[in-house]
Tab-separated table of N, CA and C in Angstrom:
chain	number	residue	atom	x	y	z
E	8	UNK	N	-34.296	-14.038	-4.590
E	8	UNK	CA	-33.253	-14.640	-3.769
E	8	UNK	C	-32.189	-15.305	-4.634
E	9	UNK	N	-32.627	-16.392	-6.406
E	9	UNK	CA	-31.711	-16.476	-6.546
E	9	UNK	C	-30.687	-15.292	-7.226
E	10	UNK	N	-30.890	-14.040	-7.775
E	10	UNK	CA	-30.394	-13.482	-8.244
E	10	UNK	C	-29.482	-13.019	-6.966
E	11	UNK	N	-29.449	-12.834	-5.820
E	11	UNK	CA	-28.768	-12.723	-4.296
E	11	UNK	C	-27.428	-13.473	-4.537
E	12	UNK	N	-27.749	-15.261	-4.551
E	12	UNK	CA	-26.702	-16.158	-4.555
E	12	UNK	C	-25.657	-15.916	-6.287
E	13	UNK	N	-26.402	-15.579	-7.027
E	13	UNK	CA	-26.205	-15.585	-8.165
E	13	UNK	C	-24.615	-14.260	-8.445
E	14	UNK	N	-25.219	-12.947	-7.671
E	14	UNK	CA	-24.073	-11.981	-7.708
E	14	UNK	C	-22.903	-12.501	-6.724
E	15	UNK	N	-23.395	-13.384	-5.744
E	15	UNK	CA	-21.624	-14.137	-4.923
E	15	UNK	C	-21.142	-14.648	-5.925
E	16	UNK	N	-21.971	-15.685	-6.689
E	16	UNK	CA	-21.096	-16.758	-7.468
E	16	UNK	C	-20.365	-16.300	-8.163
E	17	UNK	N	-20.982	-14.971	-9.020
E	17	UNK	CA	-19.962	-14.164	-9.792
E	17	UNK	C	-18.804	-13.134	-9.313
E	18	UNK	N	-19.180	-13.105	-8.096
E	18	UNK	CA	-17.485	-12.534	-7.130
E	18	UNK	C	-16.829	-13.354	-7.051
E	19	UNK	N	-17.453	-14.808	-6.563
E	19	UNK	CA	-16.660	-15.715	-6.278
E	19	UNK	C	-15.413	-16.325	-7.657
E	20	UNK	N	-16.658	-16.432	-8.398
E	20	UNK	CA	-15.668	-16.753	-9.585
E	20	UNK	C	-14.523	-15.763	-10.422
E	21	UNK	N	-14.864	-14.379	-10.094
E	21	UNK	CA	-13.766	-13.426	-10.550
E	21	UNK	C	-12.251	-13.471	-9.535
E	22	UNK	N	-12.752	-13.576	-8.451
E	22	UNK	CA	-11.346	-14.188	-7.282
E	22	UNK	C	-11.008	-15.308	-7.327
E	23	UNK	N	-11.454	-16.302	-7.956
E	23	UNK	CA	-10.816	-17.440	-8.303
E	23	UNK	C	-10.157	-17.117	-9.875
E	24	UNK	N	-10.861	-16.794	-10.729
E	24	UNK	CA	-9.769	-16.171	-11.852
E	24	UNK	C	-9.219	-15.561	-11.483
E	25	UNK	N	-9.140	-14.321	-10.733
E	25	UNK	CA	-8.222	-13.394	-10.425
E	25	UNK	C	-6.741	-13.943	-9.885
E	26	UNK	N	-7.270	-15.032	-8.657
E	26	UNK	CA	-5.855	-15.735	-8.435
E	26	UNK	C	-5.121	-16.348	-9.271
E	27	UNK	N	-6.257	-17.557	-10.193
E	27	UNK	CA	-5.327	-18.277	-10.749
E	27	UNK	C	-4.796	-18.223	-11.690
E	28	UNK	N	-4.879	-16.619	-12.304
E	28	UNK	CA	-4.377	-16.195	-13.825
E	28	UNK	C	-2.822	-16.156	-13.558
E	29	UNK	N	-2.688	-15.240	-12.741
E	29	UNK	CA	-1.385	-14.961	-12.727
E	29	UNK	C	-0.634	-16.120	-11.839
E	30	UNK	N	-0.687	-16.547	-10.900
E	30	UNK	CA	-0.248	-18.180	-10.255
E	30	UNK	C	0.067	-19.338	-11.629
E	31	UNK	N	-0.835	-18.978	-12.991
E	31	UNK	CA	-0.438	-19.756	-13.939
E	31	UNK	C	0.554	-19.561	-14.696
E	32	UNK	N	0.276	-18.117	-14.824
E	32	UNK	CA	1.295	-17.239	-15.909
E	32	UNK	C	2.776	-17.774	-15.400
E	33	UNK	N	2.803	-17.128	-14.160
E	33	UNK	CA	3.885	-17.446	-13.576
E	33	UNK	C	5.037	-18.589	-13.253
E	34	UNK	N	3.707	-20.098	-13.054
E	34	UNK	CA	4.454	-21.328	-12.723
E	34	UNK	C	4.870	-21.773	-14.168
E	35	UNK	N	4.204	-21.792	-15.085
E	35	UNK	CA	4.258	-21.348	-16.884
E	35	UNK	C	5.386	-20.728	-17.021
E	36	UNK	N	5.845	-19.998	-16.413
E	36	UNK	CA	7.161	-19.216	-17.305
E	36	UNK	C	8.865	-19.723	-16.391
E	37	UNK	N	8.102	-20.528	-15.288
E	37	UNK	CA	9.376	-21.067	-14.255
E	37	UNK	C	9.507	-22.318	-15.148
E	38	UNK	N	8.686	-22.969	-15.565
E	38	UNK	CA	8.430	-24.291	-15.889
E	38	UNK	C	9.453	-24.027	-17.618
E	39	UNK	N	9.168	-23.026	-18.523
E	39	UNK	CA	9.380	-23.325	-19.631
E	39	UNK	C	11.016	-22.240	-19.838
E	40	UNK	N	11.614	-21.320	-19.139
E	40	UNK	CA	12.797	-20.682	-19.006
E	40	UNK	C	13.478	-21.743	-18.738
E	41	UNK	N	14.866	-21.772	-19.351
E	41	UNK	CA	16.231	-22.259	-19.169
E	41	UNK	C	16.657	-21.664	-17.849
E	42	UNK	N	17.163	-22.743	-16.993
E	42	UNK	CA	17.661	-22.635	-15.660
E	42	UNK	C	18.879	-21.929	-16.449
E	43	UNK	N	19.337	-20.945	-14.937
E	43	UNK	CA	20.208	-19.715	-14.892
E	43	UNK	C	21.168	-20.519	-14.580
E	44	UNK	N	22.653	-20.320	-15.362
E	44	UNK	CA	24.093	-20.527	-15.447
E	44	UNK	C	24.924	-19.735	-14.375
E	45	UNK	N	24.377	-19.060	-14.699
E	45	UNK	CA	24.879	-17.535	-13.529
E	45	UNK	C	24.919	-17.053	-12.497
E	46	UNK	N	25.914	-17.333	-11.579
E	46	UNK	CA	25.532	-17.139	-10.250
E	46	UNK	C	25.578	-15.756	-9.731
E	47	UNK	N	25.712	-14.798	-10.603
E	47	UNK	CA	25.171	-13.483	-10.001
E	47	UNK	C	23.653	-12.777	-10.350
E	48	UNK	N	23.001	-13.534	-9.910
E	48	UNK	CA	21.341	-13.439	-9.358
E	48	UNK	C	21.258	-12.378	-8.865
E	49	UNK	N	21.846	-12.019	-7.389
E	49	UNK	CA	22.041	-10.909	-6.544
E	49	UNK	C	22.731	-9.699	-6.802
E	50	UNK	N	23.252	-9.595	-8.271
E	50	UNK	CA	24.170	-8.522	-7.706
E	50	UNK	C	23.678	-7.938	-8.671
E	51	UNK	N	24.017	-6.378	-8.205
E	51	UNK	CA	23.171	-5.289	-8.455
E	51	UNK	C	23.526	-4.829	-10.313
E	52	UNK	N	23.034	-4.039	-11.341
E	52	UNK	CA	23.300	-4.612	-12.245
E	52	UNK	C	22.525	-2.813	-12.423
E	53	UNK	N	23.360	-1.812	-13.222
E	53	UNK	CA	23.102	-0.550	-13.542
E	53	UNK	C	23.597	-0.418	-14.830
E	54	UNK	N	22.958	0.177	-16.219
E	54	UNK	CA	23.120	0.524	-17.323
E	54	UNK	C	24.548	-0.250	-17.901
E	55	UNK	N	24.250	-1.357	-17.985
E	55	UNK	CA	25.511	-2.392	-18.244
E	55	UNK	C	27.009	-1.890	-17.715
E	56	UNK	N	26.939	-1.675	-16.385
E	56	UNK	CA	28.248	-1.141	-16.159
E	56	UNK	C	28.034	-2.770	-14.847
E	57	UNK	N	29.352	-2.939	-14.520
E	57	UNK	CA	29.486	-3.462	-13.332
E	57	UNK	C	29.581	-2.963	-11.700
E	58	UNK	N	29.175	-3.160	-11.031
E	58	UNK	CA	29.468	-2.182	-9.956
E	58	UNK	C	30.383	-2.171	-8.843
E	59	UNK	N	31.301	-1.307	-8.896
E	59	UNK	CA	32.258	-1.292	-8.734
E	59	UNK	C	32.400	-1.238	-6.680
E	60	UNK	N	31.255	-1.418	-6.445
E	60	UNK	CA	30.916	-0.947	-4.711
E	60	UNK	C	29.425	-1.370	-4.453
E	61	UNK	N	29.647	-1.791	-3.022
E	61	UNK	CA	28.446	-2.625	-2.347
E	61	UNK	C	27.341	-1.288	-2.690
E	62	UNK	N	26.293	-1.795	-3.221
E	62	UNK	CA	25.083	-0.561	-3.526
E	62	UNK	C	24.103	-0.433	-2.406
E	63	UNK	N	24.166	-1.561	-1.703
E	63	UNK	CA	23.476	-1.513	-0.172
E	63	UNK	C	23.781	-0.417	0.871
E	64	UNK	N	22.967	0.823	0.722
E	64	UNK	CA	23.252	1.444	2.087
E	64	UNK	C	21.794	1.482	3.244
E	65	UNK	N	22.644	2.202	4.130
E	65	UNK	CA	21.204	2.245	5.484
E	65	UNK	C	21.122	3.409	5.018
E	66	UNK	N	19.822	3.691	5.680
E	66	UNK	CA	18.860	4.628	5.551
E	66	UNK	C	18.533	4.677	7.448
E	67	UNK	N	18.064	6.119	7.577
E	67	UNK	CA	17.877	6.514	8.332
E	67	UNK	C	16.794	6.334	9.266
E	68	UNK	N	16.263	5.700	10.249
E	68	UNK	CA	14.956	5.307	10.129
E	68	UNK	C	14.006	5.763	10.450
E	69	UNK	N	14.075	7.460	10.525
E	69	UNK	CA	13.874	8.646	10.708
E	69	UNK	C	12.705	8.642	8.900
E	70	UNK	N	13.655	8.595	8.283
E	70	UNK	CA	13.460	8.409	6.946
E	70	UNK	C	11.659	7.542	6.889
E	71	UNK	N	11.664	6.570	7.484
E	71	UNK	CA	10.712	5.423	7.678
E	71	UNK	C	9.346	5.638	8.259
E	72	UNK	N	10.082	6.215	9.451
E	72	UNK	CA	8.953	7.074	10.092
E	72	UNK	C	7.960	8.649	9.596
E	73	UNK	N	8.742	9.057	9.021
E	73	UNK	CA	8.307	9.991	8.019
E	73	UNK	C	7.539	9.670	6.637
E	74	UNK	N	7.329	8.782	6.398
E	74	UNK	CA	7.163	7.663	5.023
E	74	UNK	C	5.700	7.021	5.973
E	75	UNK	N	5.572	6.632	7.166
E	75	UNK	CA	4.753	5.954	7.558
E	75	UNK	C	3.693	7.216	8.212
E	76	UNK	N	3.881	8.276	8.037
E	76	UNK	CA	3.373	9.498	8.811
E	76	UNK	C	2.222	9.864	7.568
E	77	UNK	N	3.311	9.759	6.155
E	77	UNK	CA	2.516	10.473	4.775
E	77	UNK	C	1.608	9.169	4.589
E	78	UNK	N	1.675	7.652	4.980
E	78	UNK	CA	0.384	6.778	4.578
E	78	UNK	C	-0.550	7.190	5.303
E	79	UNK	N	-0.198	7.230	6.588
E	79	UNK	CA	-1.446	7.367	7.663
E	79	UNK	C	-2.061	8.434	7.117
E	80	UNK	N	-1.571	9.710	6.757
E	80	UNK	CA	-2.375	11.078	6.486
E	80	UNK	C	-2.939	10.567	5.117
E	81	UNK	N	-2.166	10.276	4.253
E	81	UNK	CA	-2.663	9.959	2.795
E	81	UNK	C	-4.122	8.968	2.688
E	82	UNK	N	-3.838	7.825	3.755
E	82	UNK	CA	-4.969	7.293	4.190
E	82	UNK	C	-6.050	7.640	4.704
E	83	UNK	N	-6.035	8.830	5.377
E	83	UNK	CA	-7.448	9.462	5.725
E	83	UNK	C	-7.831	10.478	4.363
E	84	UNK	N	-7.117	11.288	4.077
E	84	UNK	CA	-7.739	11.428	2.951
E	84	UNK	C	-8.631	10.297	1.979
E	85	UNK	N	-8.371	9.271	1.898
E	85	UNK	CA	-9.122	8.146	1.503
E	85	UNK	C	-10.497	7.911	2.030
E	86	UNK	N	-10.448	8.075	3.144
E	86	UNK	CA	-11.769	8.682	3.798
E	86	UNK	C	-12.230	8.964	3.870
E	87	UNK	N	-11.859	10.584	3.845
E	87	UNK	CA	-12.463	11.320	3.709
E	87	UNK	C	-13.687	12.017	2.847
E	88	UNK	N	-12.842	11.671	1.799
E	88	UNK	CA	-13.440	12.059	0.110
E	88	UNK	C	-14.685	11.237	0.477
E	89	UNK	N	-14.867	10.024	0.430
E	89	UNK	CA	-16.467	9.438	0.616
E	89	UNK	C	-16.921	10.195	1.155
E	90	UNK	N	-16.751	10.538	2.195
E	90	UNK	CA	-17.484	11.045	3.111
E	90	UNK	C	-18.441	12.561	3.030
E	91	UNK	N	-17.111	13.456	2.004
E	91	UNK	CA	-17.617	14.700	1.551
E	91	UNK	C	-18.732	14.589	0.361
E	92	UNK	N	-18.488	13.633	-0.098
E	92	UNK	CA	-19.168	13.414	-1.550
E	92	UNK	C	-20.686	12.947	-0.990
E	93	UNK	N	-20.466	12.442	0.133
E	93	UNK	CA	-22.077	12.029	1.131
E	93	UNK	C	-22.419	12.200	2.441
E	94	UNK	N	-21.925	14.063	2.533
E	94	UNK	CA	-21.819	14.306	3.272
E	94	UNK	C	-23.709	14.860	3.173
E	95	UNK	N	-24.642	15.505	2.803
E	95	UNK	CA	-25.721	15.777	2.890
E	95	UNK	C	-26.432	14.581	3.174
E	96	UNK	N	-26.484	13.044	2.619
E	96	UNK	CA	-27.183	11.786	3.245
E	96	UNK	C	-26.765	11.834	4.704
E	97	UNK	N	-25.910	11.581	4.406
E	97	UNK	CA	-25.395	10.280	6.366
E	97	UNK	C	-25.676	11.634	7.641
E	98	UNK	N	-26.060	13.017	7.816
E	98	UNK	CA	-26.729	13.600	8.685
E	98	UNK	C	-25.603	13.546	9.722
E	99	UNK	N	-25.644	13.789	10.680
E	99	UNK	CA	-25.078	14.540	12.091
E	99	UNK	C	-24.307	13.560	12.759
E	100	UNK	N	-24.552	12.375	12.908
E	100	UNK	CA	-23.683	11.138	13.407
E	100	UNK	C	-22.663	11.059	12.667
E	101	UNK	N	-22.633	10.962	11.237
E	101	UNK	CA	-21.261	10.990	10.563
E	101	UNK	C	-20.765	11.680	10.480
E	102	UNK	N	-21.001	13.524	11.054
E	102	UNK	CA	-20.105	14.491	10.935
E	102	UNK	C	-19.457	14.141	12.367
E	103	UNK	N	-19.990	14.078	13.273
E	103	UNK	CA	-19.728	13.279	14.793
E	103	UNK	C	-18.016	12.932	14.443
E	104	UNK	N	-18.737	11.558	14.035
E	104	UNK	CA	-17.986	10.573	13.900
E	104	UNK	C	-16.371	10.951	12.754
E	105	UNK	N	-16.584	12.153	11.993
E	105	UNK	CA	-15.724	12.350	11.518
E	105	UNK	C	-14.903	13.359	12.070
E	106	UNK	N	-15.729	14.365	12.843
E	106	UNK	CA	-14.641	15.027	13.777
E	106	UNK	C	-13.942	14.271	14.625
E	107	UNK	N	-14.667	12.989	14.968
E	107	UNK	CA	-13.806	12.375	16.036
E	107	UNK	C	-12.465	11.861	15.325
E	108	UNK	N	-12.507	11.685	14.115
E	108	UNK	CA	-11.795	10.924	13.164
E	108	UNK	C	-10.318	11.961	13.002
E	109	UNK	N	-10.914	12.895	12.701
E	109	UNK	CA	-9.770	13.788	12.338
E	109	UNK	C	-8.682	14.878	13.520
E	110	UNK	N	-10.204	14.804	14.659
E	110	UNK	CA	-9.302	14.804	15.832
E	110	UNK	C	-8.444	13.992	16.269
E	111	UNK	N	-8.762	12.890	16.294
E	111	UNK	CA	-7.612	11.626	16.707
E	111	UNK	C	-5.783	11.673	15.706
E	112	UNK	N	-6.312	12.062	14.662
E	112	UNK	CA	-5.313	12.007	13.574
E	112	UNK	C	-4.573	13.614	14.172
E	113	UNK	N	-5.248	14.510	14.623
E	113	UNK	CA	-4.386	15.903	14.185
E	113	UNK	C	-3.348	15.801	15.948
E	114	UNK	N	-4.275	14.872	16.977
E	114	UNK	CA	-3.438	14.607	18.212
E	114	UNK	C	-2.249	13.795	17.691
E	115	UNK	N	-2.563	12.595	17.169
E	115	UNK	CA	-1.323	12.060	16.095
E	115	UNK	C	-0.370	12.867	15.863
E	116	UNK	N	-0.876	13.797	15.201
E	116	UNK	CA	0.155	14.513	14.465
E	116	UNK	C	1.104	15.718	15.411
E	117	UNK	N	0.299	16.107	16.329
E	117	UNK	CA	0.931	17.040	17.447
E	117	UNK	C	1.957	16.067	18.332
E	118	UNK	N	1.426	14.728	18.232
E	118	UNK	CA	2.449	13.914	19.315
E	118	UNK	C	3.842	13.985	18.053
E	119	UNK	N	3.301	12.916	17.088
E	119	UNK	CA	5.226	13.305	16.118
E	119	UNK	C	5.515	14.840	15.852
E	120	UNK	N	5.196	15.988	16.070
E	120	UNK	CA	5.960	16.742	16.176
E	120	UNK	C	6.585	16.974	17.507
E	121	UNK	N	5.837	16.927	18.620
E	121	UNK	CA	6.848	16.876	19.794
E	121	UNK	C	7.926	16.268	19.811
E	122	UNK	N	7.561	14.642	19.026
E	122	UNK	CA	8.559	14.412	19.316
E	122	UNK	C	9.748	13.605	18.467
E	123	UNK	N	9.419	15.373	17.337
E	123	UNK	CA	10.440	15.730	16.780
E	123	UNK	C	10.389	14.520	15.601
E	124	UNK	N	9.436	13.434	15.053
E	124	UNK	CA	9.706	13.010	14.003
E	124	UNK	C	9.717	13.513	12.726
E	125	UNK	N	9.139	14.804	12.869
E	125	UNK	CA	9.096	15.676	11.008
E	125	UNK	C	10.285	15.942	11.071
E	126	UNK	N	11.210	16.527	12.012
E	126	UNK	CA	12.270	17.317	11.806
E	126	UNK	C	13.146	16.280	10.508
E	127	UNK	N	13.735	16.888	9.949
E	127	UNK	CA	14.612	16.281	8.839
E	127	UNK	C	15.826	16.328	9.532
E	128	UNK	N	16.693	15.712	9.234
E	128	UNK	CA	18.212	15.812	9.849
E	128	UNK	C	19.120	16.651	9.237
């Protein structure tokens, strides 16, 4: 049992380093840099040229939705792979459970093509 409490303490303590390394690094390098003279913070700044035009444009949000289509799919692949790699253990419930998985995703995917989010413009 104590070797039980023993593997938290050592998660515990890698997420407490983990946070406070870089939270140090960081307040460390605000703390010891010379405050900025310069009030162009914001502006956009390309191969030492100045820029001659607002670099801010819109984007399409077509664009966005298409971008959020490739996580969701990219994300089941994430899934998946476990699953193939143990697919002979976990037996008949997890194939179940994974057709249900990939059915849900391929209805997904028949609804944004109806309606028309792959299309490119």
């Amino acid at each position: 049992m104590n070797s039980f409490y023993n593997s938290y303490l050592l998660i515990i303590t890698f997420f407490i380093i983990a946070l406070s390394l870089p939270i140090l690094s960081l307040s460390i390098g605000k703390w010891l840099r010379p405050p900025s003279k310069e009030g162009g913070r914001g502006v956009s700044y390309e191969s030492g040229i100045e820029p001659f035009h607002d670099s801010r444009i819109q984007f399409s949000p077509q664009y966005y939705l298409f971008a959020l289509l490739f996580v969701i799919f990219d994300i089941e692949v994430i899934f998946l792979f476990p699953w193939a790699v143990a697919y002979g253990k976990l037996g008949m419930f997890a194939l179940i459970e994974m057709l249900i998985f990939t059915f849900m995703l391929c209805f997904g995917l028949i609804y944004a093509w109806k309606k028309k989010v792959l299309e490119w413009m």
